[in-house]
Short mmCIF file of C-alpha atoms in Angstrom, two decimals:
data_model
loop_
_atom_site.label_atom_id
_atom_site.label_comp_id
_atom_site.label_asym_id
_atom_site.label_seq_id
_atom_site.Cartn_x
_atom_site.Cartn_y
_atom_site.Cartn_z
CA UNK A 172 25.84 -15.93 -34.61
CA UNK A 173 22.71 -14.52 -36.28
CA UNK A 174 20.66 -17.48 -35.05
CA UNK A 175 21.81 -16.91 -31.47
CA UNK A 176 20.97 -13.22 -31.72
CA UNK A 177 17.48 -14.04 -33.02
CA UNK A 178 16.95 -16.46 -30.13
CA UNK A 179 18.06 -13.84 -27.61
CA UNK A 180 15.79 -11.18 -29.13
CA UNK A 181 12.86 -13.61 -29.28
CA UNK A 182 13.40 -14.60 -25.66
CA UNK A 183 13.60 -10.96 -24.61
CA UNK A 184 10.36 -10.12 -26.43
CA UNK A 185 8.64 -13.15 -24.95
CA UNK A 186 9.65 -12.19 -21.40
CA UNK A 187 8.64 -8.59 -22.02
CA UNK A 188 5.17 -9.64 -23.21
CA UNK A 189 4.71 -12.04 -20.29
CA UNK A 190 5.59 -9.31 -17.80
CA UNK A 191 3.48 -6.77 -19.66
CA UNK A 192 0.39 -8.96 -19.35
CA UNK A 193 1.20 -9.77 -15.73
CA UNK A 194 1.18 -6.04 -15.05
CA UNK A 195 -2.20 -5.69 -16.79
CA UNK A 196 -3.49 -8.59 -14.70
CA UNK A 197 -2.45 -6.86 -11.46
CA UNK A 198 -3.92 -3.53 -12.55
CA UNK A 199 -7.19 -5.20 -13.47
CA UNK A 200 -7.57 -6.77 -10.02
CA UNK A 201 -6.62 -3.46 -8.41
CA UNK A 202 -9.38 -1.60 -10.28
CA UNK A 203 -11.92 -4.31 -9.45
CA UNK A 204 -11.35 -3.64 -5.74
CA UNK A 205 -12.63 -0.09 -6.08
CA UNK A 206 -16.14 0.17 -4.62
CA UNK A 207 -19.00 0.95 -6.96
CA UNK A 208 -20.40 4.43 -6.33
CA UNK A 209 -24.12 5.15 -6.27
CA UNK A 210 -24.99 8.77 -7.06
CA UNK A 211 -28.18 10.81 -7.11
CA UNK A 212 -29.55 12.81 -10.05
CA UNK A 213 -27.28 15.74 -9.07
CA UNK A 214 -24.22 13.51 -9.31
CA UNK A 215 -23.77 13.58 -5.53
CA UNK A 216 -22.50 10.38 -3.90
CA UNK A 217 -25.22 8.55 -1.97
CA UNK A 218 -23.28 5.50 -0.85
CA UNK A 219 -20.63 2.96 -1.80
CA UNK A 220 -21.15 -0.72 -2.49
CA UNK A 221 -18.59 -2.96 -0.71
CA UNK A 222 -16.02 -4.60 -2.99
CA UNK A 223 -15.36 -8.34 -3.24
CA UNK A 224 -13.37 -8.19 0.01
CA UNK A 225 -16.45 -6.69 1.70
CA UNK A 226 -14.51 -3.45 2.21
CA UNK A 227 -15.26 0.14 1.25
CA UNK A 228 -12.75 1.83 -1.06
CA UNK A 229 -12.87 5.07 -3.01
CA UNK A 230 -9.93 5.54 -5.35
CA UNK A 231 -8.32 8.95 -5.88
CA UNK A 232 -5.89 10.12 -8.53
CA UNK A 233 -3.64 11.91 -6.03
CA UNK A 234 -3.01 12.47 -2.33
CA UNK A 235 -1.52 15.32 -0.28
CA UNK A 236 2.26 15.25 -0.16
CA UNK A 237 2.32 15.09 3.65
CA UNK A 238 0.42 11.78 3.57
CA UNK A 239 2.88 10.36 1.05
CA UNK A 240 5.81 11.58 3.13
CA UNK A 241 4.60 10.05 6.41
CA UNK A 242 3.61 6.73 4.83
CA UNK A 243 7.05 6.42 3.24
CA UNK A 244 8.72 7.27 6.56
CA UNK A 245 6.73 4.53 8.28
CA UNK A 246 6.61 1.80 5.66
CA UNK A 247 9.46 2.15 3.18
CA UNK A 248 12.11 4.83 3.72
CA UNK A 249 13.98 3.84 0.56
CA UNK A 250 10.88 3.70 -1.66
CA UNK A 251 12.26 6.13 -4.24
CA UNK A 252 15.67 4.43 -4.34
CA UNK A 253 14.91 0.76 -5.00
CA UNK A 254 13.14 -1.23 -7.73
CA UNK A 255 10.55 -2.85 -5.49
CA UNK A 256 12.99 -4.93 -3.48
CA UNK A 257 14.99 -3.90 -0.42
CA UNK A 258 17.98 -6.30 -0.23
CA UNK A 259 18.45 -5.72 3.51
CA UNK A 260 14.84 -6.63 4.29
CA UNK A 261 15.07 -9.67 2.03
CA UNK A 262 18.20 -10.89 3.82
CA UNK A 263 16.48 -10.44 7.20
CA UNK A 264 13.49 -12.40 5.90
CA UNK A 265 15.71 -15.29 4.82
CA UNK A 266 17.42 -15.34 8.23
CA UNK A 267 14.06 -15.34 10.00
CA UNK A 268 12.78 -18.09 7.69
CA UNK A 269 15.58 -20.43 8.68
CA UNK A 270 15.14 -19.30 12.31
CA UNK A 271 18.54 -17.64 12.66
CA UNK A 272 16.92 -14.30 13.41
CA UNK A 273 13.58 -13.14 14.77
CA UNK A 274 11.21 -11.90 12.06
CA UNK A 275 11.58 -8.12 11.90
CA UNK A 276 11.84 -7.61 8.16
CA UNK A 277 9.45 -5.30 6.35
CA UNK A 278 8.17 -5.54 2.82
CA UNK A 279 8.53 -2.59 0.49
CA UNK A 280 5.45 -0.59 -0.50
CA UNK A 281 5.49 -2.33 -3.90
CA UNK A 282 5.57 -5.74 -2.24
CA UNK A 283 2.77 -4.78 0.13
CA UNK A 284 0.71 -3.61 -2.82
CA UNK A 285 1.16 -6.97 -4.55
CA UNK A 286 0.01 -8.75 -1.36
CA UNK A 287 -3.08 -6.55 -1.20
CA UNK A 288 -3.92 -7.09 -4.87
CA UNK A 289 -3.46 -10.87 -4.63
CA UNK A 290 -5.23 -10.94 -1.24
CA UNK A 291 -2.53 -13.07 0.39
CA UNK A 292 -1.34 -10.71 3.14
CA UNK A 293 -1.69 -13.43 5.79
CA UNK A 294 -0.25 -16.29 3.72
CA UNK A 295 3.46 -16.49 4.51
CA UNK A 296 5.54 -19.01 2.62
CA UNK A 297 8.74 -18.96 0.62
CA UNK A 298 6.75 -19.47 -2.61
CA UNK A 299 4.49 -16.51 -1.85
CA UNK A 300 7.55 -14.41 -1.03
CA UNK A 301 9.18 -15.25 -4.38
CA UNK A 302 5.92 -14.47 -6.22
CA UNK A 303 5.55 -11.21 -4.29
CA UNK A 304 9.12 -10.13 -5.11
CA UNK A 305 8.80 -10.97 -8.79
CA UNK A 306 5.46 -9.20 -9.24
CA UNK A 307 6.68 -6.15 -7.36
CA UNK A 308 9.52 -5.92 -9.89
CA UNK A 309 6.93 -6.18 -12.66
CA UNK A 310 4.95 -3.30 -11.14
CA UNK A 311 8.10 -1.21 -10.89
CA UNK A 312 9.01 -1.97 -14.50
CA UNK A 313 5.74 -0.76 -16.02
CA UNK A 314 4.52 1.88 -13.56
CA UNK A 315 5.92 5.09 -12.11
CA UNK A 316 6.75 5.40 -8.43
CA UNK A 317 3.93 7.94 -8.02
CA UNK A 318 1.38 5.59 -9.56
CA UNK A 319 2.48 2.70 -7.33
CA UNK A 320 2.31 4.92 -4.24
CA UNK A 321 -1.16 6.18 -5.20
CA UNK A 322 -2.36 2.62 -5.76
CA UNK A 323 -1.04 1.68 -2.33
CA UNK A 324 -2.70 4.65 -0.62
CA UNK A 325 -5.97 3.75 -2.33
CA UNK A 326 -5.98 0.11 -1.32
CA UNK A 327 -4.13 -0.35 1.99
CA UNK A 328 -6.46 -1.71 4.68
CA UNK A 329 -7.01 0.60 7.67
CA UNK A 330 -9.47 -1.36 9.78
CA UNK A 331 -13.26 -1.64 10.13
CA UNK A 332 -13.71 -2.58 6.47
CA UNK A 333 -12.13 0.63 5.16
CA UNK A 334 -9.55 0.44 2.39
CA UNK A 335 -7.44 3.41 1.43
CA UNK A 336 -6.72 6.77 3.01
CA UNK A 337 -9.66 8.54 1.40
CA UNK A 338 -12.37 6.29 2.80
CA UNK A 339 -10.63 5.87 6.17
CA UNK A 340 -10.28 9.66 6.45
CA UNK A 341 -13.99 10.12 5.92
CA UNK A 342 -14.93 7.26 8.24
CA UNK A 343 -12.67 8.10 11.18
CA UNK A 344 -12.44 11.91 10.94
CA UNK A 345 -15.36 12.93 8.72
CA UNK A 346 -13.14 14.90 6.34
CA UNK A 347 -11.28 14.46 3.06
CA UNK A 348 -7.54 13.63 3.25
CA UNK A 349 -6.43 17.12 2.24
CA UNK A 350 -8.04 18.53 5.40
CA UNK A 351 -6.44 16.10 7.86
CA UNK A 352 -4.09 17.43 10.51
CA UNK A 353 -0.62 15.97 10.97
CA UNK A 354 -1.94 14.20 14.07
CA UNK A 355 -4.85 12.61 12.20
CA UNK A 356 -2.62 11.51 9.34
CA UNK A 357 -0.26 9.85 11.82
CA UNK A 358 -3.23 8.03 13.39
CA UNK A 359 -4.01 6.49 10.01
CA UNK A 360 -0.36 5.75 9.20
CA UNK A 361 0.23 3.74 12.40
CA UNK A 362 -2.87 1.68 11.62
CA UNK A 363 -1.20 0.08 8.60
CA UNK A 364 0.91 -2.49 10.47
CA UNK A 365 -2.05 -3.88 12.46
CA UNK A 366 -5.28 -2.30 11.18
CA UNK A 367 -7.67 -4.34 13.30
CA UNK A 368 -5.99 -3.42 16.59
CA UNK A 369 -4.27 -0.10 15.88
CA UNK A 370 -6.90 1.88 13.96
CA UNK A 371 -8.24 5.20 15.32
CA UNK A 372 -11.24 3.54 16.96
CA UNK A 373 -8.91 1.82 19.47
CA UNK A 374 -7.30 3.50 22.49
CA UNK A 375 -3.73 2.45 21.64
CA UNK A 376 -3.89 4.37 18.35
CA UNK A 377 -3.12 7.81 19.82
CA UNK A 378 -0.19 6.45 21.82
CA UNK A 379 1.28 4.86 18.67
CA UNK A 380 0.72 8.03 16.64
CA UNK A 381 2.48 10.21 19.22
CA UNK A 382 5.37 7.74 19.40
CA UNK A 383 5.69 7.71 15.60
CA UNK A 384 5.79 11.51 15.37
CA UNK A 385 8.28 11.84 18.23
CA UNK A 386 10.53 9.15 16.77
CA UNK A 387 10.70 11.08 13.50
CA UNK A 388 11.16 14.48 15.15
CA UNK A 389 7.82 15.85 13.95
CA UNK A 390 6.07 18.47 16.08
CA UNK A 391 2.45 17.94 17.06
CA UNK A 392 -0.26 19.33 19.32
CA UNK A 393 -1.67 17.00 21.97
CA UNK A 394 -5.08 18.67 21.79
CA UNK A 395 -5.40 17.67 18.12
CA UNK A 396 -5.60 14.02 19.10
CA UNK A 397 -9.30 13.29 19.54
CA UNK A 398 -10.25 9.87 21.02
CA UNK A 399 -12.92 7.93 19.12
#
């Protein structure tokens, strides 16, 4: 009995350490994707150096609550209630994989973050899906929901070589995220699903943003939508 208990404890510790180092591996890649900042002698930012993906990213420690709220509404309504895996979405994915149902499933924010970190957003296979699910569980095990959400908001691609809401906010609207209007935030949020086609520099963006706000019963002012 004692031998069995020792084996179980040893196995548990081994799995814990494996997952712990997997989490460190993911965090390391995440931090490497932050652009290097060049500052002047007064500590003012001069410019950013593109990361290894040739994108511009500027990581923040926090984001306005309204940005978090709208991103969760759009991408993962049950973000605070699951452990990185939405069983309904997984079931829909399996049905679509065996061609019983059209692909309409949506990955959780944690799963999307894993895809971004591993740079395999366009590589769809059952093996990648299993890896994505497992690593999203690892992220959830060792990191708070707020940290995962902040990591996602820092690294999600929003078109034209801009990663994260901070850099996209500056690029598209020439202001920091805390000064964005509800309309401008929605324009960034709807870019997530198809950043190359739906970002604020394209005409369809405003239509999608209005539709998103109306669908969620959020009031907006038409005059606050400024075409780019």
